[in-house]
Amino acid sequence: MGKWTRRDLVKVGLAASAGVMAGGDLLAESREPLEARPALAVADAFATSLAGNEPNPLRERLSLDFGWRFALGHASDPQKDFGFGVLHEMGTFAKAGEVGGPAKPRFDDSAWSKVNLPHDWAIDLPFVNDATLVDHGAKPLGREHPETSVGWYRREFVLPASDVGRRISVEFDGIFRNATAFFNGHFIAENMSGYAPLNLDLTDFANFADKAAIDKFATDEAKLAKASGKEAEKIRAGMQRPGVNVLVVRVDASFDEGWFYEGAGIYRHVWLSKTAPVHVARWGNYVRTEFAKAGVISSADPATVFLSSEVLNESDAAVTGRIHAALVDASGQTVATAVSDAALLAAGEAHTFAMQTRVASPQLWSLETPSNLYRAVTTLEVDGKVADRDVAIFGIRTLKFDVDRGFLLNGRPVKIKGTCNHQDHAGVGEAIPDRIQAYRIERLQWMGSNGCRTSHNPPTPEFLDACDRMGMLVMDETRMMSSNPEGLSELERLIKRDRNHPSVVIWSLGNEEPEQGSTRGARIVASMKRLQRKLDPSRVATVAMNGGYGGDGVSTVVDVQGFNYHDGSIDAYHKQHPQQPIIGTETASTLATRGIFADDKARGYMSAYDVDKPSWGNTAEEWWSFYDEREWLAGGFAWTGFDYRGETTPYKWPCISSHFGILDTCGFAKDTAWYYKTWWSSEPVLHLLPHWNWSGKENEEIEVWAYCNQESVELFLNGKSQGSQGVKKNGHLVWKVKYAPGVLEARASKGGKVVLTDKRETAGVAAKIVAVADRTKIAADGQDLAVINVSLVDAQGRLVPLAGNKVTWSVSGPGSVIGVGNGDPSCHEPDRASERSAFNGLCMAMVQSRRGEAGALTVTVTSPGLASASVAVTVVAATLVPVA
């Protein structure tokens, strides 16, 4: 195993954790018969292997993120699709190895763009005022836009002679959508899903830099030197550099899977895997734990650990194998071991080895102790020799959804304070860097959230890695509610990939499906649930339903009843189905725009007061008060944690993103975020709204709100009391105040003493820029980044709440701006740029490192007429993930 990779370290919390952003309130990896072969003792030949201290040259996982070529094709005109599919052209799919167009190995892609992954080409497309596109982010994707709905990716890599005899595969974490993969001119596979991972075996089609290939290339070079004209052209066309392989992916985003922005392209990581012919399968290790004791558990209670390892024999001969397993805690100590029975693995077949062991004093994973993660190091013995080693990260904890006490983690009730989220962020669209996955969780945790629902699709693995190490409860959702082959395949890939994550507490098998109330829907979900229980008996399943509750539909199948809205039906359902736990799979849908305090249809803005909601939704205060009062409700997931492109309810153009977020697309807090922080976090909170810049409204009444979790709040305007009010749990306070410029101040008291104050002051014009980096050190790995948050302030340093000045970022040193944003749901400025207008005083940029380049990085932020700001970021040398 050798030293842990940086990814392993991050997953178990040993890597330096990202610092919480400064100014949080602003942002606020001859055979003997079986019976004749004795088991090898853990203490001898496999001791070092089990401890994870011996390098394993038989398994490599290399990044394929860097060095791609990209170009837009065409969905309907083959001539504009680089000739791919031209009628009668030999090789489109006619003969193996003769695929046409860009799939040809020697296709000239020198004029194509250079891109790294993750990549979302839709983010670079213009916004289009088309009613059919606005709910999908107003980008020209679909059957009506063939010229921008297909993209081609090409990547070369070399396989050395030492790889001959190994199994070579490529792992795509996610491609949107309808991907067709080619390798060295051969069609490999098609994949419909835009969210499910895809693993492809490339072994039979690979080129290796072995002696034969090198000799052939030398011979061709000699022939070419003597040839001319057409003969030379023919020789040159057939020459192949030794070991060079060409991976090509055609992506067609003409069809959508959702009703929101979904992006386009290879928007998640890609990996090249190399293993021995007999090896542990992809996601082949599964770990689950049980306790003999019921109820509340602690580290004094021993845990039984069940391990299974699926092994593939992709050789041409039967072999004898067994698995040796070691459980390693976060400090690197081996706390338990296990050895499976030996088994005969026939050629071309799979076998699952089962083991059981005991951890005497388990360090429990919980929201408070998420760094308590373990590694299950599984070493495969084949005919007495080490053949493979794999690692699964897991946590030890118990989960239960109880009809009377809600959700229990380690036997203790935990109310789920969750949000639903799409995988979309300002500046980058769907191609979210790993660091932003963690950044988004930091922002949610800042307001007290402890849960995420992956609406409405399998998330990227790095998101779950972050939830594991940061302590979030995840409802993991599949995209397709179907028992057809595609639906079950997507579900199987999701569960196998994610079942070891301790953060995943429940599976969601669908969302608001037309068949949710029918017997046919029940049959579909029953088949899905059978597969789920086979793959993971340790968790329960739900479906996010917005109707059809009870009766003969899906409710009769799911373990936990999911309610999307319909709060008025929950009490009756609970009374009628007292044996079925209930969770709010989707709640709220509160509408708000950051910094706006009156609905504005012309500009596409909603009031930031907690008052606007669609016909099916609730305000934040309404839904949370309801759920918090009922102990038996497991909690809920508010729609949504972040704004996202598309679903512009209640408006259309000029809106291009939603108003549902508690945070905007950048992660800046709307005022509603402070409501949640007040009642979800354990911190003392006082927050006053709105801003106090209301020129032209002198002597008019302004509605002033306060969110507070102390005993009482007194409000003052320019030193004069406007009255004191007592605080009601899960509520807010309101005053009507005649506007006068100056200082609006709230003072919160507890036990008769003022314990918190908050002010809103009338600000002057913008005079200078304040820039803050979320982190001052980032890794020189070409993927890590810092978020540079910008606020525009007046000469006295007060935020100017209506400022919209255009801001420019410039970078000196080993980094570059990869995306910008401001949280304005109606802003049509490009995301991939170095400038952005502020929206109500705020905007941000993401500055990413360059691979292998350490040093000092300075970000300078300027705007005409304003005093500039600079931020220093140190780019630290890092152990780089190996690249193919």
CSV table of N, CA and C in Angstrom, one decimal, residues 759-851:
chain,number,residue,atom,x,y,z
A,759,LYS,N,-26.0,46.2,13.8
A,759,LYS,CA,-26.3,47.6,13.2
A,759,LYS,C,-26.4,47.5,11.7
A,760,ARG,N,-27.3,48.4,11.2
A,760,ARG,CA,-27.3,48.8,9.8
A,760,ARG,C,-27.2,50.3,9.7
A,761,GLU,N,-26.2,50.7,9.0
A,761,GLU,CA,-25.9,52.1,8.9
A,761,GLU,C,-26.1,52.6,7.5
A,762,THR,N,-26.6,53.8,7.3
A,762,THR,CA,-26.7,54.4,6.0
A,762,THR,C,-25.3,54.6,5.4
A,763,ALA,N,-25.0,53.9,4.3
A,763,ALA,CA,-23.6,54.0,3.7
A,763,ALA,C,-23.6,55.1,2.7
A,764,GLY,N,-22.4,55.6,2.4
A,764,GLY,CA,-22.2,56.5,1.3
A,764,GLY,C,-21.9,55.8,0.1
A,765,VAL,N,-21.3,56.5,-0.9
A,765,VAL,CA,-21.0,55.9,-2.2
A,765,VAL,C,-19.8,54.9,-2.0
A,766,ALA,N,-19.7,54.0,-2.9
A,766,ALA,CA,-18.6,53.0,-2.9
A,766,ALA,C,-17.3,53.8,-3.1
A,767,ALA,N,-16.3,53.5,-2.2
A,767,ALA,CA,-15.0,54.2,-2.3
A,767,ALA,C,-13.8,53.2,-2.4
A,768,LYS,N,-14.0,52.0,-1.9
A,768,LYS,CA,-12.8,51.1,-1.9
A,768,LYS,C,-13.3,49.7,-1.9
A,769,ILE,N,-12.4,48.8,-2.2
A,769,ILE,CA,-12.6,47.4,-2.3
A,769,ILE,C,-12.1,46.7,-1.1
A,770,VAL,N,-12.8,45.7,-0.6
A,770,VAL,CA,-12.3,44.8,0.4
A,770,VAL,C,-12.3,43.4,-0.2
A,771,ALA,N,-11.2,42.8,-0.2
A,771,ALA,CA,-11.1,41.4,-0.8
A,771,ALA,C,-10.5,40.5,0.3
A,772,VAL,N,-11.2,39.3,0.4
A,772,VAL,CA,-10.8,38.3,1.4
A,772,VAL,C,-10.7,36.9,0.7
A,773,ALA,N,-9.6,36.2,0.9
A,773,ALA,CA,-9.5,34.8,0.4
A,773,ALA,C,-10.0,33.9,1.4
A,774,ASP,N,-10.7,32.9,1.0
A,774,ASP,CA,-11.2,31.9,2.0
A,774,ASP,C,-10.1,31.1,2.6
A,775,ARG,N,-8.9,31.0,1.8
A,775,ARG,CA,-7.7,30.3,2.3
A,775,ARG,C,-6.5,31.1,1.8
A,776,THR,N,-5.5,31.1,2.6
A,776,THR,CA,-4.3,31.8,2.1
A,776,THR,C,-3.2,30.9,1.7
A,777,LYS,N,-3.5,29.6,1.7
A,777,LYS,CA,-2.5,28.5,1.2
A,777,LYS,C,-3.3,27.5,0.4
A,778,ILE,N,-2.8,27.3,-0.8
A,778,ILE,CA,-3.5,26.2,-1.6
A,778,ILE,C,-2.4,25.3,-2.2
A,779,ALA,N,-2.7,24.2,-2.7
A,779,ALA,CA,-1.8,23.2,-3.2
A,779,ALA,C,-1.5,23.4,-4.6
A,780,ALA,N,-0.2,23.2,-5.0
A,780,ALA,CA,0.2,23.4,-6.4
A,780,ALA,C,-0.1,22.1,-7.2
A,781,ASP,N,-1.4,21.7,-7.3
A,781,ASP,CA,-1.8,20.5,-8.0
A,781,ASP,C,-2.6,20.7,-9.2
A,782,GLY,N,-2.7,22.0,-9.6
A,782,GLY,CA,-3.5,22.4,-10.8
A,782,GLY,C,-5.0,22.3,-10.6
A,783,GLN,N,-5.5,22.0,-9.4
A,783,GLN,CA,-6.9,21.8,-9.2
A,783,GLN,C,-7.4,22.6,-7.9
A,784,ASP,N,-6.5,22.8,-6.9
A,784,ASP,CA,-6.9,23.5,-5.7
A,784,ASP,C,-7.1,24.9,-6.0
A,785,LEU,N,-7.8,25.6,-5.2
A,785,LEU,CA,-8.1,27.0,-5.5
A,785,LEU,C,-8.4,27.8,-4.2
A,786,ALA,N,-8.4,29.1,-4.4
A,786,ALA,CA,-8.9,30.0,-3.3
A,786,ALA,C,-10.1,30.8,-3.9
A,787,VAL,N,-11.1,31.0,-3.0
A,787,VAL,CA,-12.2,31.9,-3.4
A,787,VAL,C,-11.9,33.3,-2.9
A,788,ILE,N,-11.9,34.2,-3.8
A,788,ILE,CA,-11.6,35.6,-3.5
A,788,ILE,C,-13.0,36.4,-3.4
A,789,ASN,N,-13.5,36.6,-2.2
A,789,ASN,CA,-14.7,37.3,-2.0
A,789,ASN,C,-14.5,38.8,-1.9
A,790,VAL,N,-15.3,39.6,-2.6
A,790,VAL,CA,-15.1,41.0,-2.7
A,790,VAL,C,-16.4,41.7,-2.2
A,791,SER,N,-16.1,42.8,-1.4
A,791,SER,CA,-17.2,43.7,-1.0
A,791,SER,C,-16.8,45.1,-1.3
A,792,LEU,N,-17.8,45.9,-1.7
A,792,LEU,CA,-17.5,47.3,-2.0
A,792,LEU,C,-18.0,48.1,-0.8
A,793,VAL,N,-17.1,49.0,-0.2
A,793,VAL,CA,-17.4,49.7,1.0
A,793,VAL,C,-17.2,51.2,0.7
A,794,ASP,N,-17.8,52.0,1.6
A,794,ASP,CA,-17.7,53.4,1.5
A,794,ASP,C,-16.4,53.9,2.2
A,795,ALA,N,-16.2,55.2,2.3
A,795,ALA,CA,-14.9,55.7,2.9
A,795,ALA,C,-14.8,55.3,4.4
A,796,GLN,N,-15.9,55.0,5.0
A,796,GLN,CA,-15.8,54.6,6.5
A,796,GLN,C,-15.8,53.1,6.6
A,797,GLY,N,-15.7,52.3,5.5
A,797,GLY,CA,-15.6,50.9,5.6
A,797,GLY,C,-16.9,50.2,5.7
A,798,ARG,N,-18.0,50.9,5.4
A,798,ARG,CA,-19.4,50.3,5.5
A,798,ARG,C,-19.8,49.7,4.2
A,799,LEU,N,-20.3,48.5,4.2
A,799,LEU,CA,-20.8,47.8,3.0
A,799,LEU,C,-21.8,48.7,2.3
A,800,VAL,N,-21.6,48.9,1.0
A,800,VAL,CA,-22.6,49.7,0.2
A,800,VAL,C,-23.6,48.7,-0.4
A,801,PRO,N,-24.8,48.7,0.2
A,801,PRO,CA,-25.7,47.6,-0.1
A,801,PRO,C,-26.3,47.6,-1.5
A,802,LEU,N,-26.2,48.7,-2.2
A,802,LEU,CA,-26.7,48.8,-3.6
A,802,LEU,C,-25.7,48.9,-4.7
A,803,ALA,N,-24.4,48.7,-4.3
A,803,ALA,CA,-23.3,49.0,-5.2
A,803,ALA,C,-23.3,47.9,-6.3
A,804,GLY,N,-23.0,48.3,-7.6
A,804,GLY,CA,-23.0,47.4,-8.7
A,804,GLY,C,-21.8,47.7,-9.6
A,805,ASN,N,-20.7,48.3,-9.0
A,805,ASN,CA,-19.5,48.6,-9.8
A,805,ASN,C,-18.9,47.3,-10.4
A,806,LYS,N,-18.4,47.5,-11.6
A,806,LYS,CA,-17.7,46.4,-12.2
A,806,LYS,C,-16.3,46.2,-11.6
A,807,VAL,N,-15.9,45.0,-11.3
A,807,VAL,CA,-14.7,44.7,-10.6
A,807,VAL,C,-13.8,43.8,-11.5
A,808,THR,N,-12.5,44.0,-11.5
A,808,THR,CA,-11.6,43.2,-12.3
A,808,THR,C,-10.6,42.5,-11.4
A,809,TRP,N,-10.3,41.3,-11.6
A,809,TRP,CA,-9.3,40.5,-10.9
A,809,TRP,C,-8.1,40.3,-11.8
A,810,SER,N,-6.9,40.5,-11.3
A,810,SER,CA,-5.7,40.2,-12.1
A,810,SER,C,-4.8,39.4,-11.1
A,811,VAL,N,-4.1,38.4,-11.7
A,811,VAL,CA,-3.3,37.4,-10.9
A,811,VAL,C,-1.8,37.5,-11.4
A,812,SER,N,-0.9,37.6,-10.4
A,812,SER,CA,0.5,37.4,-10.7
A,812,SER,C,1.0,36.2,-9.9
A,813,GLY,N,1.8,35.4,-10.5
A,813,GLY,CA,2.2,34.2,-9.8
A,813,GLY,C,1.5,32.9,-10.4
A,814,PRO,N,1.7,31.8,-9.8
A,814,PRO,CA,1.3,30.5,-10.4
A,814,PRO,C,-0.2,30.2,-10.2
A,815,GLY,N,-1.0,30.9,-10.9
A,815,GLY,CA,-2.4,30.7,-10.8
A,815,GLY,C,-3.2,31.5,-11.8
A,816,SER,N,-4.5,31.3,-11.9
A,816,SER,CA,-5.3,32.0,-12.8
A,816,SER,C,-6.8,32.0,-12.3
A,817,VAL,N,-7.5,33.0,-12.8
A,817,VAL,CA,-9.0,33.0,-12.5
A,817,VAL,C,-9.7,32.0,-13.4
A,818,ILE,N,-10.5,31.2,-12.8
A,818,ILE,CA,-11.2,30.2,-13.6
A,818,ILE,C,-12.7,30.4,-13.6
A,819,GLY,N,-13.2,31.4,-12.8
A,819,GLY,CA,-14.6,31.7,-12.9
A,819,GLY,C,-15.0,32.8,-11.9
A,820,VAL,N,-16.0,33.5,-12.3
A,820,VAL,CA,-16.5,34.7,-11.4
A,820,VAL,C,-18.0,34.6,-11.2
A,821,GLY,N,-18.5,35.3,-10.3
A,821,GLY,CA,-19.9,35.3,-10.0
A,821,GLY,C,-20.3,36.5,-9.1
A,822,ASN,N,-21.6,36.8,-9.0
A,822,ASN,CA,-22.1,37.8,-8.1
A,822,ASN,C,-23.4,37.5,-7.4
A,823,GLY,N,-24.0,36.3,-7.8
A,823,GLY,CA,-25.3,35.9,-7.1
A,823,GLY,C,-26.5,36.6,-7.7
A,824,ASP,N,-26.4,37.4,-8.7
A,824,ASP,CA,-27.5,38.1,-9.3
A,824,ASP,C,-28.3,37.1,-10.2
A,825,PRO,N,-29.5,36.8,-9.9
A,825,PRO,CA,-30.3,35.8,-10.8
A,825,PRO,C,-30.6,36.3,-12.2
A,826,SER,N,-30.4,37.5,-12.4
A,826,SER,CA,-30.7,38.1,-13.8
A,826,SER,C,-29.4,38.6,-14.5
A,827,CYS,N,-28.3,38.2,-14.0
A,827,CYS,CA,-27.0,38.7,-14.6
A,827,CYS,C,-26.6,37.8,-15.8
A,828,HIS,N,-26.3,38.5,-16.9
A,828,HIS,CA,-26.0,37.8,-18.2
A,828,HIS,C,-24.5,37.9,-18.5
A,829,GLU,N,-23.7,38.4,-17.6
A,829,GLU,CA,-22.3,38.5,-17.8
A,829,GLU,C,-21.7,37.1,-17.9
A,830,PRO,N,-20.6,36.9,-18.6
A,830,PRO,CA,-19.9,35.6,-18.7
A,830,PRO,C,-19.4,35.1,-17.4
A,831,ASP,N,-19.4,33.8,-17.1
A,831,ASP,CA,-18.9,33.2,-15.9
A,831,ASP,C,-17.4,33.0,-16.0
A,832,ARG,N,-16.9,32.7,-17.2
A,832,ARG,CA,-15.5,32.4,-17.3
A,832,ARG,C,-14.8,33.7,-17.8
A,833,ALA,N,-14.5,34.6,-16.9
A,833,ALA,CA,-13.9,35.9,-17.2
A,833,ALA,C,-13.1,36.4,-16.0
A,834,SER,N,-12.5,37.5,-16.2
A,834,SER,CA,-11.7,38.1,-15.1
A,834,SER,C,-12.3,39.4,-14.5
A,835,GLU,N,-13.6,39.6,-14.9
A,835,GLU,CA,-14.3,40.8,-14.4
A,835,GLU,C,-15.8,40.4,-14.2
A,836,ARG,N,-16.4,41.2,-13.3
A,836,ARG,CA,-17.8,40.9,-12.9
A,836,ARG,C,-18.3,42.2,-12.2
A,837,SER,N,-19.6,42.5,-12.5
A,837,SER,CA,-20.2,43.6,-11.8
A,837,SER,C,-20.6,43.0,-10.4
A,838,ALA,N,-20.4,43.9,-9.4
A,838,ALA,CA,-20.9,43.5,-8.1
A,838,ALA,C,-22.4,43.5,-8.1
A,839,PHE,N,-23.0,42.7,-7.2
A,839,PHE,CA,-24.5,42.7,-7.1
A,839,PHE,C,-24.8,43.0,-5.6
A,840,ASN,N,-25.4,44.1,-5.4
A,840,ASN,CA,-25.7,44.6,-4.0
A,840,ASN,C,-24.4,44.5,-3.1
A,841,GLY,N,-23.3,45.0,-3.7
A,841,GLY,CA,-22.1,45.2,-3.0
A,841,GLY,C,-21.1,44.0,-2.9
A,842,LEU,N,-21.5,42.8,-3.5
A,842,LEU,CA,-20.7,41.6,-3.4
A,842,LEU,C,-20.4,41.0,-4.8
A,843,CYS,N,-19.3,40.3,-4.9
A,843,CYS,CA,-19.0,39.5,-6.0
A,843,CYS,C,-17.8,38.6,-5.6
A,844,MET,N,-17.4,37.7,-6.5
A,844,MET,CA,-16.3,36.7,-6.1
A,844,MET,C,-15.7,36.2,-7.4
A,845,ALA,N,-14.4,35.7,-7.2
A,845,ALA,CA,-13.7,35.0,-8.2
A,845,ALA,C,-13.0,33.8,-7.6
A,846,MET,N,-12.8,32.8,-8.4
A,846,MET,CA,-12.0,31.6,-8.0
A,846,MET,C,-10.7,31.6,-8.7
A,847,VAL,N,-9.6,31.5,-7.9
A,847,VAL,CA,-8.3,31.5,-8.5
A,847,VAL,C,-7.6,30.1,-8.2
A,848,GLN,N,-7.3,29.5,-9.3
A,848,GLN,CA,-6.8,28.1,-9.2
A,848,GLN,C,-5.3,28.0,-9.5
A,849,SER,N,-4.7,27.1,-8.8
A,849,SER,CA,-3.2,26.9,-8.9
A,849,SER,C,-2.9,26.3,-10.2
A,850,ARG,N,-1.6,26.3,-10.6
A,850,ARG,CA,-1.0,25.5,-11.7
A,850,ARG,C,-0.3,24.3,-11.2
A,851,ARG,N,-0.4,23.2,-12.0
A,851,ARG,CA,0.1,22.0,-11.6
A,851,ARG,C,1.6,22.0,-11.5
